[in-house]
Amino acid sequence: MKLQSENGIGRRRFLGTSGLTLLAASVSGIVCNVPSKDENKEIEVSFQTDGWKSIMEDAKKYRKIDAHNHVWTGSNASQVDESCEILGITKAACSIPGGKTVKDIRANNDIIIQAMNSHPKRILGQCYINPLFKKESLDEIDRCVDKGMVMLGELYDAVKINDPLYYPIVERCIKHKIPMMLHGVTTLGNWRPGYLPTNPPNSSVPEDFVEIANRYPEAMIICGHIGGGGNWEYMCRVLQKAPTLYLDTSGSVSDEGMIDMAVKYLGADRLLFATDMNYETGVGKIMWADLSESDRKKIFFENFNNLLRKAGNHAD
Ligand SMILES: [Zn+2]
């Protein structure tokens, strides 16, 4: 059976849950037939493009700042720039997490500085440090801020974020009025059968973020990627215990209800749009969450811009 005609074109607007699929569909105008409960008959489902703004155009109208992205080599900066342009991402905060020695870390941060200089309108710098290098880390934060970087990121799993080695790092960020974003995982509290935690032992779990955020409520600490894999429901339930924590929406996971639950538990003011290089998924999951216009704008742009504003690094 055919679904009822809407707007005189005989096709029903189909709302799905996969941002990636929908964004792709929106530009190609996919029409497909799916089985109905009534045997031998099909329902025609289409993604409207004619007479409607495409989903891509809808997404592009929102200003966006990506709070979690990466540039892996100097030349890769132009790919980041191009991807952001296509999806209407005004600016992207990028890092290269990793480096075994102080020299390696510094070289990686230098690539980010090059990317900031080659694409000054698009790329914001995130400074990576390893707290095990105590004095050198503090020196590197000062150097990176001096070069125009706007935050720390993506700090990784050398040390848990609630380890006392992080205290001077957090205090230095407070002094510079810059946010810090750290790779978050959900190894603990996972109740789904079949899940095998593979995260290194020093990975920061939600409880670790809560502890450091409650120790330093004036810090701007961001838990990285709700959609990084693992149990995002558990992440939301635990992170709500620290009212000053932020959570970025990146990661390749775009399960239905993920962003909605994060808003319910943390509030729209504490969510920061991000892609972690999953550009279409990153934008799609915010577009298809059940959000008010005001909350969508906060998550896409305003929340993170307000954090950057503290040190005068905001977009406008
Ligand atoms: Zn990560």
PDB file of C-alpha atoms and ligand atoms in Angstrom:
ATOM      1  CA  MET A   1       0.000   0.000   0.000  1.00  0.00           C
ATOM      2  CA  LYS A   2       1.160   3.510  -0.673  1.00  0.00           C
ATOM      3  CA  LEU A   3       1.365   5.867   2.198  1.00  0.00           C
ATOM      4  CA  GLN A   4      -0.896   8.832   2.084  1.00  0.00           C
ATOM      5  CA  SER A   5       0.064  11.683  -0.113  1.00  0.00           C
ATOM      6  CA  GLU A   6       1.646  14.658   1.559  1.00  0.00           C
ATOM      7  CA  ASN A   7       2.033  17.979  -0.133  1.00  0.00           C
ATOM      8  CA  GLY A   8       0.681  16.596  -3.334  1.00  0.00           C
ATOM      9  CA  ILE A   9       3.742  14.675  -4.343  1.00  0.00           C
ATOM     10  CA  GLY A  10       2.644  11.254  -3.191  1.00  0.00           C
ATOM     11  CA  ARG A  11       5.580  10.546  -0.923  1.00  0.00           C
ATOM     12  CA  ARG A  12       5.850  10.492   2.779  1.00  0.00           C
ATOM     13  CA  ARG A  13       8.649  12.209   4.549  1.00  0.00           C
ATOM     14  CA  PHE A  14      10.601   9.487   6.284  1.00  0.00           C
ATOM     15  CA  LEU A  15      12.370  10.218   9.525  1.00  0.00           C
ATOM     16  CA  GLY A  16      15.019   7.728  10.436  1.00  0.00           C
ATOM     17  CA  THR A  17      17.648   7.663  13.127  1.00  0.00           C
ATOM     18  CA  SER A  18      20.911   7.483  11.250  1.00  0.00           C
ATOM     19  CA  GLY A  19      22.317  10.901  10.669  1.00  0.00           C
ATOM     20  CA  LEU A  20      24.862   9.582   8.202  1.00  0.00           C
ATOM     21  CA  THR A  21      22.259   7.839   6.114  1.00  0.00           C
ATOM     22  CA  LEU A  22      19.941  10.772   6.187  1.00  0.00           C
ATOM     23  CA  LEU A  23      22.543  13.286   5.264  1.00  0.00           C
ATOM     24  CA  ALA A  24      23.632  11.085   2.407  1.00  0.00           C
ATOM     25  CA  ALA A  25      20.045  10.564   1.386  1.00  0.00           C
ATOM     26  CA  SER A  26      19.312  14.233   1.525  1.00  0.00           C
ATOM     27  CA  VAL A  27      21.722  15.033  -1.226  1.00  0.00           C
ATOM     28  CA  SER A  28      20.920  12.086  -3.437  1.00  0.00           C
ATOM     29  CA  GLY A  29      17.136  12.053  -3.080  1.00  0.00           C
ATOM     30  CA  ILE A  30      16.915   8.327  -2.387  1.00  0.00           C
ATOM     31  CA  VAL A  31      13.632   6.570  -2.961  1.00  0.00           C
ATOM     32  CA  CYS A  32      13.318   2.995  -1.762  1.00  0.00           C
ATOM     33  CA  ASN A  33      10.630   0.392  -1.266  1.00  0.00           C
ATOM     34  CA  VAL A  34      10.331  -1.414   2.031  1.00  0.00           C
ATOM     35  CA  PRO A  35       8.068  -4.390   2.886  1.00  0.00           C
ATOM     36  CA  SER A  36       4.838  -3.590   4.683  1.00  0.00           C
ATOM     37  CA  LYS A  37       2.979  -5.826   7.117  1.00  0.00           C
ATOM     38  CA  ASP A  38       0.558  -6.426   4.330  1.00  0.00           C
ATOM     39  CA  GLU A  39       2.202  -9.202   2.336  1.00  0.00           C
ATOM     40  CA  ASN A  40       3.038  -8.698  -1.304  1.00  0.00           C
ATOM     41  CA  LYS A  41       2.823  -4.966  -0.979  1.00  0.00           C
ATOM     42  CA  GLU A  42       5.442  -2.387  -0.413  1.00  0.00           C
ATOM     43  CA  ILE A  43       5.525   1.069   1.077  1.00  0.00           C
ATOM     44  CA  GLU A  44       7.339   3.626  -0.942  1.00  0.00           C
ATOM     45  CA  VAL A  45       9.612   5.670   1.246  1.00  0.00           C
ATOM     46  CA  SER A  46      11.461   8.643  -0.031  1.00  0.00           C
ATOM     47  CA  PHE A  47      13.655  11.406   1.230  1.00  0.00           C
ATOM     48  CA  GLN A  48      12.258  14.628  -0.045  1.00  0.00           C
ATOM     49  CA  THR A  49      14.446  17.001  -1.825  1.00  0.00           C
ATOM     50  CA  ASP A  50      12.020  18.718  -4.178  1.00  0.00           C
ATOM     51  CA  GLY A  51      10.168  21.614  -2.646  1.00  0.00           C
ATOM     52  CA  TRP A  52      11.882  21.213   0.682  1.00  0.00           C
ATOM     53  CA  LYS A  53      15.208  22.360   1.913  1.00  0.00           C
ATOM     54  CA  SER A  54      17.464  19.386   1.831  1.00  0.00           C
ATOM     55  CA  ILE A  55      18.649  18.056   5.155  1.00  0.00           C
ATOM     56  CA  MET A  56      22.147  19.083   4.246  1.00  0.00           C
ATOM     57  CA  GLU A  57      21.003  22.646   3.730  1.00  0.00           C
ATOM     58  CA  ASP A  58      19.164  22.565   7.041  1.00  0.00           C
ATOM     59  CA  ALA A  59      22.298  21.347   8.755  1.00  0.00           C
ATOM     60  CA  LYS A  60      24.477  23.933   7.062  1.00  0.00           C
ATOM     61  CA  LYS A  61      22.432  26.845   8.337  1.00  0.00           C
ATOM     62  CA  TYR A  62      23.636  26.261  11.910  1.00  0.00           C
ATOM     63  CA  ARG A  63      26.944  27.738  12.917  1.00  0.00           C
ATOM     64  CA  LYS A  64      29.106  25.049  14.436  1.00  0.00           C
ATOM     65  CA  ILE A  65      32.375  24.708  16.262  1.00  0.00           C
ATOM     66  CA  ASP A  66      33.855  21.215  16.400  1.00  0.00           C
ATOM     67  CA  ALA A  67      35.293  20.705  19.891  1.00  0.00           C
ATOM     68  CA  HIS A  68      37.138  17.467  19.083  1.00  0.00           C
ATOM     69  CA  ASN A  69      38.932  16.837  15.820  1.00  0.00           C
ATOM     70  CA  HIS A  70      42.368  15.879  14.565  1.00  0.00           C
ATOM     71  CA  VAL A  71      44.990  16.889  12.036  1.00  0.00           C
ATOM     72  CA  TRP A  72      47.461  14.070  11.517  1.00  0.00           C
ATOM     73  CA  THR A  73      49.943  15.699   9.173  1.00  0.00           C
ATOM     74  CA  GLY A  74      50.470  19.211   7.932  1.00  0.00           C
ATOM     75  CA  SER A  75      48.847  18.439   4.565  1.00  0.00           C
ATOM     76  CA  ASN A  76      45.821  16.872   6.242  1.00  0.00           C
ATOM     77  CA  ALA A  77      44.798  20.343   7.446  1.00  0.00           C
ATOM     78  CA  SER A  78      43.386  21.135   4.014  1.00  0.00           C
ATOM     79  CA  GLN A  79      41.194  18.004   4.160  1.00  0.00           C
ATOM     80  CA  VAL A  80      39.850  19.086   7.547  1.00  0.00           C
ATOM     81  CA  ASP A  81      39.171  22.515   6.094  1.00  0.00           C
ATOM     82  CA  GLU A  82      37.354  21.071   3.091  1.00  0.00           C
ATOM     83  CA  SER A  83      35.228  18.674   5.169  1.00  0.00           C
ATOM     84  CA  CYS A  84      34.239  21.482   7.529  1.00  0.00           C
ATOM     85  CA  GLU A  85      33.299  23.717   4.612  1.00  0.00           C
ATOM     86  CA  ILE A  86      30.953  21.079   3.163  1.00  0.00           C
ATOM     87  CA  LEU A  87      29.080  20.667   6.451  1.00  0.00           C
ATOM     88  CA  GLY A  88      29.084  24.271   7.575  1.00  0.00           C
ATOM     89  CA  ILE A  89      31.490  23.739  10.466  1.00  0.00           C
ATOM     90  CA  THR A  90      32.825  27.204  11.183  1.00  0.00           C
ATOM     91  CA  LYS A  91      35.848  26.133  13.186  1.00  0.00           C
ATOM     92  CA  ALA A  92      37.391  22.863  14.341  1.00  0.00           C
ATOM     93  CA  ALA A  93      39.603  22.359  17.376  1.00  0.00           C
ATOM     94  CA  CYS A  94      42.286  19.843  16.375  1.00  0.00           C
ATOM     95  CA  SER A  95      45.025  17.868  18.086  1.00  0.00           C
ATOM     96  CA  ILE A  96      47.566  15.123  17.551  1.00  0.00           C
ATOM     97  CA  PRO A  97      47.390  12.970  20.670  1.00  0.00           C
ATOM     98  CA  GLY A  98      50.538  10.992  21.324  1.00  0.00           C
ATOM     99  CA  GLY A  99      54.320  11.068  21.263  1.00  0.00           C
ATOM    100  CA  LYS A 100      56.663   8.917  23.322  1.00  0.00           C
ATOM    101  CA  THR A 101      59.162  11.629  24.181  1.00  0.00           C
ATOM    102  CA  VAL A 102      58.971  15.318  25.003  1.00  0.00           C
ATOM    103  CA  LYS A 103      60.556  15.964  21.621  1.00  0.00           C
ATOM    104  CA  ASP A 104      57.935  13.886  19.777  1.00  0.00           C
ATOM    105  CA  ILE A 105      55.085  15.615  21.600  1.00  0.00           C
ATOM    106  CA  ARG A 106      56.482  18.999  20.803  1.00  0.00           C
ATOM    107  CA  ALA A 107      56.876  18.049  17.123  1.00  0.00           C
ATOM    108  CA  ASN A 108      53.240  16.929  16.988  1.00  0.00           C
ATOM    109  CA  ASN A 109      52.071  20.172  18.566  1.00  0.00           C
ATOM    110  CA  ASP A 110      54.172  22.017  15.993  1.00  0.00           C
ATOM    111  CA  ILE A 111      52.171  20.319  13.221  1.00  0.00           C
ATOM    112  CA  ILE A 112      49.010  21.685  14.843  1.00  0.00           C
ATOM    113  CA  ILE A 113      50.556  25.145  14.997  1.00  0.00           C
ATOM    114  CA  GLN A 114      51.350  24.867  11.262  1.00  0.00           C
ATOM    115  CA  ALA A 115      47.740  23.866  10.601  1.00  0.00           C
ATOM    116  CA  MET A 116      46.473  26.865  12.598  1.00  0.00           C
ATOM    117  CA  ASN A 117      48.717  29.130  10.564  1.00  0.00           C
ATOM    118  CA  SER A 118      47.812  27.609   7.188  1.00  0.00           C
ATOM    119  CA  HIS A 119      44.048  27.683   7.953  1.00  0.00           C
ATOM    120  CA  PRO A 120      43.625  30.472  10.496  1.00  0.00           C
ATOM    121  CA  LYS A 121      39.902  30.902   9.940  1.00  0.00           C
ATOM    122  CA  ARG A 122      39.121  27.213  10.401  1.00  0.00           C
ATOM    123  CA  ILE A 123      41.552  25.411  12.651  1.00  0.00           C
ATOM    124  CA  LEU A 124      41.841  25.966  16.394  1.00  0.00           C
ATOM    125  CA  GLY A 125      44.781  24.365  18.144  1.00  0.00           C
ATOM    126  CA  GLN A 126      44.563  21.827  20.952  1.00  0.00           C
ATOM    127  CA  CYS A 127      47.782  21.267  22.875  1.00  0.00           C
ATOM    128  CA  TYR A 128      48.633  17.666  23.742  1.00  0.00           C
ATOM    129  CA  ILE A 129      50.754  16.922  26.806  1.00  0.00           C
ATOM    130  CA  ASN A 130      51.671  13.850  28.862  1.00  0.00           C
ATOM    131  CA  PRO A 131      51.508  14.566  32.627  1.00  0.00           C
ATOM    132  CA  LEU A 132      54.285  12.036  33.276  1.00  0.00           C
ATOM    133  CA  PHE A 133      56.658  14.724  31.943  1.00  0.00           C
ATOM    134  CA  LYS A 134      55.844  17.057  34.807  1.00  0.00           C
ATOM    135  CA  LYS A 135      57.792  20.248  34.206  1.00  0.00           C
ATOM    136  CA  GLU A 136      57.950  19.837  30.437  1.00  0.00           C
ATOM    137  CA  SER A 137      54.149  19.546  30.281  1.00  0.00           C
ATOM    138  CA  LEU A 138      53.643  22.872  32.018  1.00  0.00           C
ATOM    139  CA  ASP A 139      56.251  24.492  29.781  1.00  0.00           C
ATOM    140  CA  GLU A 140      54.558  23.032  26.695  1.00  0.00           C
ATOM    141  CA  ILE A 141      51.144  24.364  27.773  1.00  0.00           C
ATOM    142  CA  ASP A 142      52.629  27.857  28.125  1.00  0.00           C
ATOM    143  CA  ARG A 143      54.395  27.559  24.754  1.00  0.00           C
ATOM    144  CA  CYS A 144      51.261  26.336  22.958  1.00  0.00           C
ATOM    145  CA  VAL A 145      49.045  29.033  24.493  1.00  0.00           C
ATOM    146  CA  ASP A 146      51.628  31.603  23.497  1.00  0.00           C
ATOM    147  CA  LYS A 147      51.425  30.279  19.922  1.00  0.00           C
ATOM    148  CA  GLY A 148      47.653  30.754  19.931  1.00  0.00           C
ATOM    149  CA  MET A 149      46.306  27.348  20.936  1.00  0.00           C
ATOM    150  CA  VAL A 150      42.933  27.570  22.662  1.00  0.00           C
ATOM    151  CA  MET A 151      42.796  24.482  24.888  1.00  0.00           C
ATOM    152  CA  LEU A 152      44.348  21.145  25.824  1.00  0.00           C
ATOM    153  CA  GLY A 153      43.290  18.043  23.893  1.00  0.00           C
ATOM    154  CA  GLU A 154      42.959  15.185  23.180  1.00  0.00           C
ATOM    155  CA  LEU A 155      44.709  14.155  26.356  1.00  0.00           C
ATOM    156  CA  TYR A 156      44.961  10.405  26.420  1.00  0.00           C
ATOM    157  CA  ASP A 157      45.556   7.413  28.646  1.00  0.00           C
ATOM    158  CA  ALA A 158      49.098   7.936  29.984  1.00  0.00           C
ATOM    159  CA  VAL A 159      47.573   8.896  33.322  1.00  0.00           C
ATOM    160  CA  LYS A 160      43.995   8.926  34.598  1.00  0.00           C
ATOM    161  CA  ILE A 161      42.513  12.404  34.753  1.00  0.00           C
ATOM    162  CA  ASN A 162      41.955  12.187  38.526  1.00  0.00           C
ATOM    163  CA  ASP A 163      45.613  11.249  39.171  1.00  0.00           C
ATOM    164  CA  PRO A 164      47.426  13.891  41.260  1.00  0.00           C
ATOM    165  CA  LEU A 165      49.848  14.277  38.330  1.00  0.00           C
ATOM    166  CA  TYR A 166      47.013  16.112  36.608  1.00  0.00           C
ATOM    167  CA  TYR A 167      46.504  18.664  39.411  1.00  0.00           C
ATOM    168  CA  PRO A 168      49.181  21.127  38.213  1.00  0.00           C
ATOM    169  CA  ILE A 169      47.970  20.658  34.621  1.00  0.00           C
ATOM    170  CA  VAL A 170      44.391  21.506  35.581  1.00  0.00           C
ATOM    171  CA  GLU A 171      45.606  24.469  37.635  1.00  0.00           C
ATOM    172  CA  ARG A 172      47.616  25.763  34.666  1.00  0.00           C
ATOM    173  CA  CYS A 173      44.490  25.529  32.471  1.00  0.00           C
ATOM    174  CA  ILE A 174      42.504  27.459  35.082  1.00  0.00           C
ATOM    175  CA  LYS A 175      45.214  30.113  35.072  1.00  0.00           C
ATOM    176  CA  HIS A 176      45.102  30.405  31.270  1.00  0.00           C
ATOM    177  CA  LYS A 177      41.253  30.207  31.297  1.00  0.00           C
ATOM    178  CA  ILE A 178      41.321  27.429  28.713  1.00  0.00           C
ATOM    179  CA  PRO A 179      39.291  24.190  28.513  1.00  0.00           C
ATOM    180  CA  MET A 180      40.839  20.721  28.536  1.00  0.00           C
ATOM    181  CA  MET A 181      39.432  17.706  26.723  1.00  0.00           C
ATOM    182  CA  LEU A 182      40.395  14.135  27.523  1.00  0.00           C
ATOM    183  CA  HIS A 183      39.646  10.780  25.888  1.00  0.00           C
ATOM    184  CA  GLY A 184      36.829   9.228  27.908  1.00  0.00           C
ATOM    185  CA  VAL A 185      35.893   5.552  28.007  1.00  0.00           C
ATOM    186  CA  THR A 186      33.234   3.466  29.707  1.00  0.00           C
ATOM    187  CA  THR A 187      34.978   0.288  30.808  1.00  0.00           C
ATOM    188  CA  LEU A 188      33.384   0.235  34.227  1.00  0.00           C
ATOM    189  CA  GLY A 189      29.750  -0.363  34.924  1.00  0.00           C
ATOM    190  CA  ASN A 190      29.154  -1.977  31.584  1.00  0.00           C
ATOM    191  CA  TRP A 191      26.288  -4.381  31.826  1.00  0.00           C
ATOM    192  CA  ARG A 192      25.857  -5.344  28.209  1.00  0.00           C
ATOM    193  CA  PRO A 193      26.579  -9.012  27.561  1.00  0.00           C
ATOM    194  CA  GLY A 194      29.386  -9.755  25.164  1.00  0.00           C
ATOM    195  CA  TYR A 195      31.229  -6.503  25.677  1.00  0.00           C
ATOM    196  CA  LEU A 196      34.924  -7.001  26.219  1.00  0.00           C
ATOM    197  CA  PRO A 197      36.669  -3.956  27.636  1.00  0.00           C
ATOM    198  CA  THR A 198      39.925  -3.416  25.777  1.00  0.00           C
ATOM    199  CA  ASN A 199      40.879   0.001  27.099  1.00  0.00           C
ATOM    200  CA  PRO A 200      44.329   0.458  28.663  1.00  0.00           C
ATOM    201  CA  PRO A 201      44.256   0.475  32.484  1.00  0.00           C
ATOM    202  CA  ASN A 202      44.946   4.203  32.754  1.00  0.00           C
ATOM    203  CA  SER A 203      42.014   5.181  30.535  1.00  0.00           C
ATOM    204  CA  SER A 204      39.752   7.685  32.252  1.00  0.00           C
ATOM    205  CA  VAL A 205      36.271   6.391  33.053  1.00  0.00           C
ATOM    206  CA  PRO A 206      33.299   8.632  33.938  1.00  0.00           C
ATOM    207  CA  GLU A 207      33.942   8.321  37.683  1.00  0.00           C
ATOM    208  CA  ASP A 208      37.461   9.731  37.170  1.00  0.00           C
ATOM    209  CA  PHE A 209      36.044  12.771  35.361  1.00  0.00           C
ATOM    210  CA  VAL A 210      33.530  13.340  38.155  1.00  0.00           C
ATOM    211  CA  GLU A 211      36.264  13.247  40.795  1.00  0.00           C
ATOM    212  CA  ILE A 212      38.547  15.787  39.109  1.00  0.00           C
ATOM    213  CA  ALA A 213      35.653  18.081  38.140  1.00  0.00           C
ATOM    214  CA  ASN A 214      34.358  18.180  41.696  1.00  0.00           C
ATOM    215  CA  ARG A 215      37.882  18.876  42.953  1.00  0.00           C
ATOM    216  CA  TYR A 216      38.254  21.758  40.485  1.00  0.00           C
ATOM    217  CA  PRO A 217      34.751  23.106  39.765  1.00  0.00           C
ATOM    218  CA  GLU A 218      36.215  26.247  38.203  1.00  0.00           C
ATOM    219  CA  ALA A 219      38.017  24.176  35.526  1.00  0.00           C
ATOM    220  CA  MET A 220      36.486  23.617  32.079  1.00  0.00           C
ATOM    221  CA  ILE A 221      36.898  19.857  31.724  1.00  0.00           C
ATOM    222  CA  ILE A 222      35.450  18.065  28.707  1.00  0.00           C
ATOM    223  CA  CYS A 223      34.903  14.304  28.604  1.00  0.00           C
ATOM    224  CA  GLY A 224      35.699  13.197  25.055  1.00  0.00           C
ATOM    225  CA  HIS A 225      33.255  11.452  22.702  1.00  0.00           C
ATOM    226  CA  ILE A 226      30.004  10.111  24.108  1.00  0.00           C
ATOM    227  CA  GLY A 227      29.904   8.031  20.905  1.00  0.00           C
ATOM    228  CA  GLY A 228      33.419   6.638  21.161  1.00  0.00           C
ATOM    229  CA  GLY A 229      32.155   3.126  21.746  1.00  0.00           C
ATOM    230  CA  GLY A 230      31.067   1.552  24.986  1.00  0.00           C
ATOM    231  CA  ASN A 231      28.217   2.358  27.248  1.00  0.00           C
ATOM    232  CA  TRP A 232      27.048   5.913  26.693  1.00  0.00           C
ATOM    233  CA  GLU A 233      24.041   5.397  28.942  1.00  0.00           C
ATOM    234  CA  TYR A 234      26.331   4.652  31.850  1.00  0.00           C
ATOM    235  CA  MET A 235      28.469   7.640  30.895  1.00  0.00           C
ATOM    236  CA  CYS A 236      25.448   9.963  31.103  1.00  0.00           C
ATOM    237  CA  ARG A 237      24.300   8.571  34.437  1.00  0.00           C
ATOM    238  CA  VAL A 238      27.707   9.036  36.055  1.00  0.00           C
ATOM    239  CA  LEU A 239      28.719  12.374  34.520  1.00  0.00           C
ATOM    240  CA  GLN A 240      25.601  14.060  35.880  1.00  0.00           C
ATOM    241  CA  LYS A 241      27.216  13.834  39.329  1.00  0.00           C
ATOM    242  CA  ALA A 242      29.622  16.652  38.450  1.00  0.00           C
ATOM    243  CA  PRO A 243      27.613  19.757  37.487  1.00  0.00           C
ATOM    244  CA  THR A 244      30.588  21.553  35.931  1.00  0.00           C
ATOM    245  CA  LEU A 245      31.667  18.776  33.539  1.00  0.00           C
ATOM    246  CA  TYR A 246      31.153  19.008  29.789  1.00  0.00           C
ATOM    247  CA  LEU A 247      30.666  16.141  27.354  1.00  0.00           C
ATOM    248  CA  ASP A 248      31.452  16.213  23.645  1.00  0.00           C
ATOM    249  CA  THR A 249      29.078  14.516  21.227  1.00  0.00           C
ATOM    250  CA  SER A 250      31.676  12.992  18.884  1.00  0.00           C
ATOM    251  CA  GLY A 251      32.496   9.404  18.026  1.00  0.00           C
ATOM    252  CA  SER A 252      31.321   7.038  15.336  1.00  0.00           C
ATOM    253  CA  VAL A 253      28.439   5.694  17.448  1.00  0.00           C
ATOM    254  CA  SER A 254      25.144   7.396  16.655  1.00  0.00           C
ATOM    255  CA  ASP A 255      22.628   5.215  18.477  1.00  0.00           C
ATOM    256  CA  GLU A 256      19.059   6.421  18.615  1.00  0.00           C
ATOM    257  CA  GLY A 257      18.381   8.348  21.814  1.00  0.00           C
ATOM    258  CA  MET A 258      22.051   8.950  22.682  1.00  0.00           C
ATOM    259  CA  ILE A 259      22.009  12.738  22.429  1.00  0.00           C
ATOM    260  CA  ASP A 260      18.500  12.900  23.852  1.00  0.00           C
ATOM    261  CA  MET A 261      19.600  11.014  26.954  1.00  0.00           C
ATOM    262  CA  ALA A 262      22.666  13.215  27.342  1.00  0.00           C
ATOM    263  CA  VAL A 263      20.425  16.289  27.274  1.00  0.00           C
ATOM    264  CA  LYS A 264      18.052  14.726  29.769  1.00  0.00           C
ATOM    265  CA  TYR A 265      20.808  13.835  32.243  1.00  0.00           C
ATOM    266  CA  LEU A 266      23.337  16.634  31.758  1.00  0.00           C
ATOM    267  CA  GLY A 267      21.291  19.412  30.180  1.00  0.00           C
ATOM    268  CA  ALA A 268      21.852  21.017  26.779  1.00  0.00           C
ATOM    269  CA  ASP A 269      24.204  23.605  28.282  1.00  0.00           C
ATOM    270  CA  ARG A 270      26.874  20.980  28.971  1.00  0.00           C
ATOM    271  CA  LEU A 271      27.015  19.291  25.564  1.00  0.00           C
ATOM    272  CA  LEU A 272      29.530  20.342  22.926  1.00  0.00           C
ATOM    273  CA  PHE A 273      29.155  19.389  19.289  1.00  0.00           C
ATOM    274  CA  ALA A 274      32.165  17.488  17.961  1.00  0.00           C
ATOM    275  CA  THR A 275      33.005  15.036  15.198  1.00  0.00           C
ATOM    276  CA  ASP A 276      36.302  13.324  16.022  1.00  0.00           C
ATOM    277  CA  MET A 277      36.589  13.084  12.209  1.00  0.00           C
ATOM    278  CA  ASN A 278      33.132  11.469  11.839  1.00  0.00           C
ATOM    279  CA  TYR A 279      31.840  14.525  10.059  1.00  0.00           C
ATOM    280  CA  GLU A 280      28.461  13.473   8.687  1.00  0.00           C
ATOM    281  CA  THR A 281      27.611  11.322  11.705  1.00  0.00           C
ATOM    282  CA  GLY A 282      28.666  14.121  14.017  1.00  0.00           C
ATOM    283  CA  VAL A 283      26.365  16.650  12.388  1.00  0.00           C
ATOM    284  CA  GLY A 284      23.574  14.155  11.722  1.00  0.00           C
ATOM    285  CA  LYS A 285      23.209  13.029  15.315  1.00  0.00           C
ATOM    286  CA  ILE A 286      22.616  16.607  16.483  1.00  0.00           C
ATOM    287  CA  MET A 287      20.215  17.316  13.632  1.00  0.00           C
ATOM    288  CA  TRP A 288      18.114  14.230  14.419  1.00  0.00           C
ATOM    289  CA  ALA A 289      18.050  14.458  18.187  1.00  0.00           C
ATOM    290  CA  ASP A 290      14.777  15.713  19.623  1.00  0.00           C
ATOM    291  CA  LEU A 291      16.019  19.203  20.463  1.00  0.00           C
ATOM    292  CA  SER A 292      14.548  22.675  20.578  1.00  0.00           C
ATOM    293  CA  GLU A 293      16.048  25.160  18.145  1.00  0.00           C
ATOM    294  CA  SER A 294      17.605  26.990  21.040  1.00  0.00           C
ATOM    295  CA  ASP A 295      19.253  23.826  22.414  1.00  0.00           C
ATOM    296  CA  ARG A 296      20.497  22.784  18.975  1.00  0.00           C
ATOM    297  CA  LYS A 297      22.204  26.146  18.581  1.00  0.00           C
ATOM    298  CA  LYS A 298      23.740  25.862  22.033  1.00  0.00           C
ATOM    299  CA  ILE A 299      25.168  22.427  21.305  1.00  0.00           C
ATOM    300  CA  PHE A 300      26.394  23.238  17.807  1.00  0.00           C
ATOM    301  CA  PHE A 301      28.010  26.548  18.645  1.00  0.00           C
ATOM    302  CA  GLU A 302      27.203  28.624  21.690  1.00  0.00           C
ATOM    303  CA  ASN A 303      28.294  26.369  24.549  1.00  0.00           C
ATOM    304  CA  PHE A 304      31.804  25.811  23.264  1.00  0.00           C
ATOM    305  CA  ASN A 305      32.107  29.383  22.015  1.00  0.00           C
ATOM    306  CA  ASN A 306      31.318  30.573  25.543  1.00  0.00           C
ATOM    307  CA  LEU A 307      34.104  28.397  26.939  1.00  0.00           C
ATOM    308  CA  LEU A 308      36.529  29.860  24.400  1.00  0.00           C
ATOM    309  CA  ARG A 309      35.334  33.350  25.267  1.00  0.00           C
ATOM    310  CA  LYS A 310      36.897  33.123  28.750  1.00  0.00           C
ATOM    311  CA  ALA A 311      40.345  33.579  27.221  1.00  0.00           C
ATOM    312  CA  GLY A 312      39.162  35.707  24.299  1.00  0.00           C
ATOM    313  CA  ASN A 313      39.414  32.846  21.753  1.00  0.00           C
ATOM    314  CA  HIS A 314      35.729  32.840  20.763  1.00  0.00           C
ATOM    315  CA  ALA A 315      34.487  32.948  17.192  1.00  0.00           C
ATOM    316  CA  ASP A 316      32.705  36.290  17.486  1.00  0.00           C
TER     317      ASP A 316
HETATM  318 ZN    ZN B   1      39.486   9.636  21.903  1.00  0.00          ZN
END
